[in-house]
Tab-separated table of C-alpha atoms and ligand atoms in Angstrom:
chain	number	residue	atom	x	y	z
Q	24	MET	CA	-13.545	15.103	-14.706
Q	25	THR	CA	-11.386	12.315	-15.955
Q	26	LEU	CA	-12.896	9.652	-15.524
Q	27	GLY	CA	-11.391	8.118	-12.313
Q	28	GLN	CA	-12.783	11.395	-10.667
Q	29	ARG	CA	-16.704	10.638	-11.679
Q	30	PHE	CA	-15.755	7.101	-10.705
Q	31	ALA	CA	-15.154	8.440	-7.004
Q	32	ARG	CA	-18.201	10.796	-7.543
Q	33	PHE	CA	-19.835	7.677	-8.681
Q	34	ALA	CA	-18.815	5.454	-5.164
Q	35	THR	CA	-19.183	8.761	-2.928
Q	36	ASN	CA	-22.840	9.498	-3.636
Q	37	ALA	CA	-23.826	5.709	-3.224
Q	38	VAL	CA	-21.902	4.842	-0.419
Q	39	VAL	CA	-23.119	8.172	1.594
Q	40	ARG	CA	-26.712	6.736	0.554
Q	41	ARG	CA	-26.074	3.160	1.307
Q	42	PRO	CA	-22.562	2.414	3.531
Q	43	ALA	CA	-22.845	-1.386	2.885
Q	44	LEU	CA	-22.294	-0.836	-0.835
Q	45	TRP	CA	-18.351	0.347	-0.225
Q	46	ARG	CA	-17.521	-3.493	-0.563
Q	47	LEU	CA	-18.158	-2.653	-4.010
Q	48	PHE	CA	-15.959	-0.011	-4.680
Q	49	ARG	CA	-13.629	-0.980	-1.761
Q	50	ALA	CA	-11.123	-2.782	-4.386
Q	51	PRO	CA	-11.440	-0.667	-6.728
Q	52	MET	CA	-11.042	2.678	-4.962
Q	53	ARG	CA	-7.637	1.388	-3.259
Q	54	ARG	CA	-6.077	0.331	-6.983
Q	55	GLN	CA	-7.100	3.844	-8.130
Q	56	PHE	CA	-5.740	5.343	-4.931
Q	57	ASP	CA	-2.630	2.769	-4.599
Q	58	ARG	CA	-2.309	4.280	-8.889
Q	59	LEU	CA	-2.299	7.718	-7.764
Q	60	ALA	CA	-0.204	7.835	-4.421
Q	61	PRO	CA	3.756	8.148	-6.282
Q	62	SER	CA	2.259	11.688	-8.067
Q	63	TRP	CA	-0.341	12.158	-5.659
Q	64	ASP	CA	0.727	15.087	-3.778
Q	65	SER	CA	1.569	16.819	-7.220
Q	66	MET	CA	-1.307	17.136	-8.799
Q	67	ARG	CA	-2.355	18.981	-4.943
Q	68	ARG	CA	-2.869	22.584	-5.219
Q	69	PRO	CA	-0.666	24.445	-2.494
Q	70	ASP	CA	-3.650	25.978	-1.277
Q	71	PHE	CA	-5.265	22.918	-0.871
Q	72	LEU	CA	-5.763	22.751	2.828
Q	73	ALA	CA	-6.628	25.904	3.293
Q	74	PRO	CA	-10.721	24.973	4.625
Q	75	LEU	CA	-9.138	23.070	6.580
Q	76	GLU	CA	-6.721	25.382	8.238
Q	77	ALA	CA	-9.381	27.889	8.355
Q	78	VAL	CA	-11.641	25.722	10.425
Q	79	LEU	CA	-9.154	24.157	12.762
Q	80	ASP	CA	-9.488	28.403	13.522
Q	81	CYS	CA	-12.662	27.499	15.177
Q	82	LEU	CA	-11.741	24.578	17.485
Q	83	PRO	CA	-13.080	25.983	21.527
Q	84	ALA	CA	-9.683	23.635	22.840
Q	85	PRO	CA	-6.760	21.628	21.522
Q	86	PRO	CA	-7.192	18.368	20.720
Q	87	LYS	CA	-4.744	15.415	21.847
Q	88	ARG	CA	-5.085	12.740	20.535
Q	89	VAL	CA	-6.492	13.028	16.591
Q	90	LEU	CA	-7.664	11.184	14.117
Q	91	ASP	CA	-7.541	11.274	10.208
Q	92	ILE	CA	-9.810	9.759	8.258
Q	93	GLY	CA	-8.616	8.978	4.481
Q	94	THR	CA	-4.661	10.529	5.109
Q	95	GLY	CA	-3.892	9.920	1.684
Q	96	THR	CA	0.442	10.897	1.894
Q	97	GLY	CA	-0.534	12.356	5.354
Q	98	ALA	CA	-0.977	16.265	4.625
Q	99	ALA	CA	-3.715	16.643	6.532
Q	100	ALA	CA	-2.586	15.258	9.361
Q	101	ARG	CA	1.126	17.169	9.480
Q	102	LEU	CA	-1.261	20.111	9.986
Q	103	VAL	CA	-3.096	19.261	12.444
Q	104	ALA	CA	0.238	17.990	14.599
Q	105	ALA	CA	1.961	21.698	13.294
Q	106	CYS	CA	-1.102	22.931	14.693
Q	107	TYR	CA	-1.317	21.316	18.377
Q	108	PRO	CA	2.371	20.045	19.762
Q	109	GLU	CA	0.929	18.750	22.645
Q	110	ALA	CA	-1.432	16.390	20.108
Q	111	ASP	CA	-1.086	12.545	19.126
Q	112	VAL	CA	-2.184	12.110	15.475
Q	113	ILE	CA	-3.028	9.075	13.629
Q	114	GLY	CA	-3.326	8.825	10.226
Q	115	VAL	CA	-5.525	5.542	8.746
Q	116	ASP	CA	-6.175	4.749	5.399
Q	117	VAL	CA	-7.271	1.731	3.257
Q	118	SER	CA	-4.115	1.846	0.557
Q	119	GLU	CA	-1.068	1.310	1.202
Q	120	ARG	CA	0.861	2.834	-1.084
Q	121	MET	CA	-0.119	5.913	-0.026
Q	122	LEU	CA	1.088	5.298	3.386
Q	123	ASP	CA	4.080	4.290	2.349
Q	124	GLU	CA	4.541	7.990	0.800
Q	125	ALA	CA	2.708	9.553	3.950
Q	126	ARG	CA	5.347	7.617	6.657
Q	127	ARG	CA	8.328	8.957	4.150
Q	128	LEU	CA	7.268	12.051	4.143
Q	129	SER	CA	6.606	11.979	8.121
Q	130	ASP	CA	8.312	15.402	10.033
Q	131	SER	CA	7.043	13.976	13.574
Q	132	THR	CA	6.951	10.891	15.785
Q	133	ARG	CA	3.735	12.004	17.172
Q	134	VAL	CA	2.174	11.043	13.834
Q	135	THR	CA	1.312	7.560	12.811
Q	136	TYR	CA	0.203	5.842	9.954
Q	137	ARG	CA	-1.749	2.548	9.571
Q	138	ALA	CA	-4.181	0.867	7.382
Q	139	ALA	CA	-7.614	0.466	8.551
Q	140	ASP	CA	-11.082	0.433	6.272
Q	141	ALA	CA	-13.365	4.167	7.490
Q	142	GLN	CA	-16.536	1.688	7.304
Q	143	ARG	CA	-14.931	-0.308	9.970
Q	144	LEU	CA	-12.333	1.479	12.349
Q	145	PRO	CA	-10.028	-0.511	15.093
Q	146	PHE	CA	-10.445	1.672	17.583
Q	147	GLU	CA	-12.040	2.327	20.968
Q	148	ASP	CA	-15.371	3.716	21.455
Q	149	ALA	CA	-14.948	7.106	21.159
Q	150	SER	CA	-11.210	7.261	21.263
Q	151	PHE	CA	-10.984	10.923	20.131
Q	152	ASP	CA	-11.230	15.032	20.814
Q	153	LEU	CA	-10.580	15.458	17.319
Q	154	VAL	CA	-11.390	13.560	13.646
Q	155	THR	CA	-10.575	14.977	10.907
Q	156	LEU	CA	-11.510	13.948	6.275
Q	157	ASN	CA	-9.873	15.733	4.057
Q	158	ASN	CA	-11.770	14.512	0.681
Q	159	MET	CA	-12.868	11.245	1.996
Q	160	ILE	CA	-16.142	9.899	2.247
Q	161	PRO	CA	-17.685	9.808	5.648
Q	162	PHE	CA	-19.078	6.971	7.346
Q	163	PHE	CA	-21.102	8.562	9.859
Q	164	ASP	CA	-21.977	5.207	12.120
Q	165	GLU	CA	-17.913	5.070	12.412
Q	166	LEU	CA	-17.644	8.960	13.204
Q	167	ALA	CA	-20.339	8.978	15.422
Q	168	ARG	CA	-19.098	5.927	17.722
Q	169	VAL	CA	-15.150	7.218	17.760
Q	170	VAL	CA	-15.413	10.470	18.244
Q	171	ALA	CA	-15.274	11.069	22.093
Q	172	PRO	CA	-18.539	13.148	23.972
Q	173	GLY	CA	-18.516	17.119	23.498
Q	174	ARG	CA	-15.273	17.290	20.952
Q	175	HIS	CA	-14.955	17.684	17.217
Q	176	LEU	CA	-15.144	16.597	14.040
Q	177	VAL	CA	-14.161	18.542	11.364
Q	178	ILE	CA	-14.888	17.587	7.176
Q	179	ALA	CA	-12.895	19.164	4.439
Q	180	PHE	CA	-13.207	19.177	0.236
Q	181	THR	CA	-10.866	21.386	-0.823
Q	182	GLY	CA	-12.284	21.745	-4.442
Q	183	GLY	CA	-16.028	22.917	-2.646
Q	184	SER	CA	-18.747	21.225	-4.056
Q	185	GLY	CA	-16.167	20.747	-7.110
Q	186	THR	CA	-14.125	18.585	-5.783
Q	187	PRO	CA	-14.862	14.750	-6.815
Q	188	ILE	CA	-14.921	12.949	-2.949
Q	189	TYR	CA	-17.579	15.788	-2.435
Q	190	VAL	CA	-20.474	15.660	-0.178
Q	191	PRO	CA	-23.157	18.346	0.184
Q	192	PRO	CA	-23.074	20.340	3.797
Q	193	GLU	CA	-27.228	20.015	4.158
Q	194	ARG	CA	-26.899	16.116	3.530
Q	195	LEU	CA	-23.546	16.035	6.067
Q	196	ARG	CA	-25.339	18.229	8.773
Q	197	SER	CA	-28.678	15.940	8.831
Q	198	ALA	CA	-26.540	12.343	8.589
Q	199	LEU	CA	-24.437	13.823	11.580
Q	200	GLY	CA	-27.478	15.214	13.190
Q	201	ALA	CA	-29.122	12.347	13.385
Q	202	ARG	CA	-26.609	10.718	15.167
Q	203	GLY	CA	-25.918	13.721	18.245
Q	204	PHE	CA	-23.548	15.857	16.235
Q	205	ALA	CA	-24.379	20.359	16.298
Q	206	GLU	CA	-22.851	22.893	16.956
Q	207	PHE	CA	-22.455	23.212	13.471
Q	208	ALA	CA	-20.171	25.935	12.069
Q	209	GLU	CA	-18.927	25.982	8.505
Q	210	VAL	CA	-16.083	27.957	6.990
Q	211	SER	CA	-14.920	28.881	3.140
Q	212	ALA	CA	-11.242	28.921	2.382
Q	213	GLY	CA	-9.298	28.885	-0.850
Q	214	ARG	CA	-11.170	26.664	-3.453
Q	215	GLY	CA	-13.636	24.813	-0.340
Q	216	THR	CA	-15.649	24.782	2.719
Q	217	ALA	CA	-14.801	22.655	5.351
Q	218	LEU	CA	-17.658	21.791	8.752
Q	219	LEU	CA	-17.107	21.342	12.393
Q	220	ALA	CA	-19.170	19.932	14.262
Q	221	ARG	CA	-19.330	18.970	17.800
Q	222	LYS	CA	-20.226	15.876	19.282
Q	223	SER	CA	-22.967	16.395	22.332
S	6	SAM	C1	-9.110	11.953	-2.037
S	6	SAM	S1	-8.141	11.141	-1.044
S	6	SAM	C2	-7.711	12.225	0.025
S	6	SAM	C3	-6.088	11.744	0.925
S	6	SAM	C4	-6.073	12.999	1.259
S	6	SAM	N1	-7.011	12.950	2.867
S	6	SAM	C5	-5.773	14.346	1.081
S	6	SAM	O1	-6.772	15.268	1.071
S	6	SAM	O2	-4.514	15.024	0.129
S	6	SAM	C6	-9.249	9.655	-0.315
S	6	SAM	C7	-8.217	9.174	0.302
S	6	SAM	O3	-9.048	8.261	1.250
S	6	SAM	C8	-9.058	6.699	0.883
S	6	SAM	N2	-10.014	5.949	1.629
S	6	SAM	C9	-11.263	5.288	0.137
S	6	SAM	N3	-11.727	4.864	1.476
S	6	SAM	C10	-11.186	4.760	2.174
S	6	SAM	C11	-11.839	3.909	3.084
S	6	SAM	N4	-13.071	3.613	3.874
S	6	SAM	N5	-10.856	3.518	4.730
S	6	SAM	C12	-10.102	4.840	4.750
S	6	SAM	N6	-9.196	4.824	3.691
S	6	SAM	C13	-10.138	5.339	2.822
S	6	SAM	C14	-8.366	6.513	-0.479
S	6	SAM	O4	-7.745	5.656	-0.468
S	6	SAM	C15	-7.095	7.854	-0.355
S	6	SAM	O5	-6.112	8.088	0.284
């Protein structure tokens, strides 16, 4: 792993254990992703969305209102919009440069982007019937707040346990289970993994 990737792993582990520590990591992390934004897509492997794509096949019903957190250049948001022609998708990120790229690459008026921090999302409770995270640090309390009852959350890591931003599935299950998520399903595809959870 590069120094930047080691920093992302360190920040992920720290913030998952103690979300309040995010205030220390927010500025350096945003700077890191602002810097990476112009070359981000050229660094992706062609199959990097395979876990997300595979887990979406397990959704029992098409979502209408979708939030992609830590959207980066918007690849996952665009994939979800393409899979669900009835869905409106919002991608949020703390990095303005990433959002600039996402808007530049946008191919649908159903996908919109805004600057927002996953630790404190600017949305009402139960606003979304699908929330996706692709290589993004989960803020469990906010995830539990914005996913509507009976609807779904997807957390994907494109390089499996080798992904710099990675949280093991057992940790995801216990944190989500404690917040009212259940009916977990796990898939592997490409080099990565994804977890689907339903809010009870
Ligand atoms: C590893 S990148 C993944 C980007 C995209 N999901 C992908 O798979 O290509 C992580 C993204 O999450 C964003 N991010 C990190 N922490 C965040 C937070 N607390 N709130 C919103 N975005 C965040 C970063 O700026 C970066 O764009």
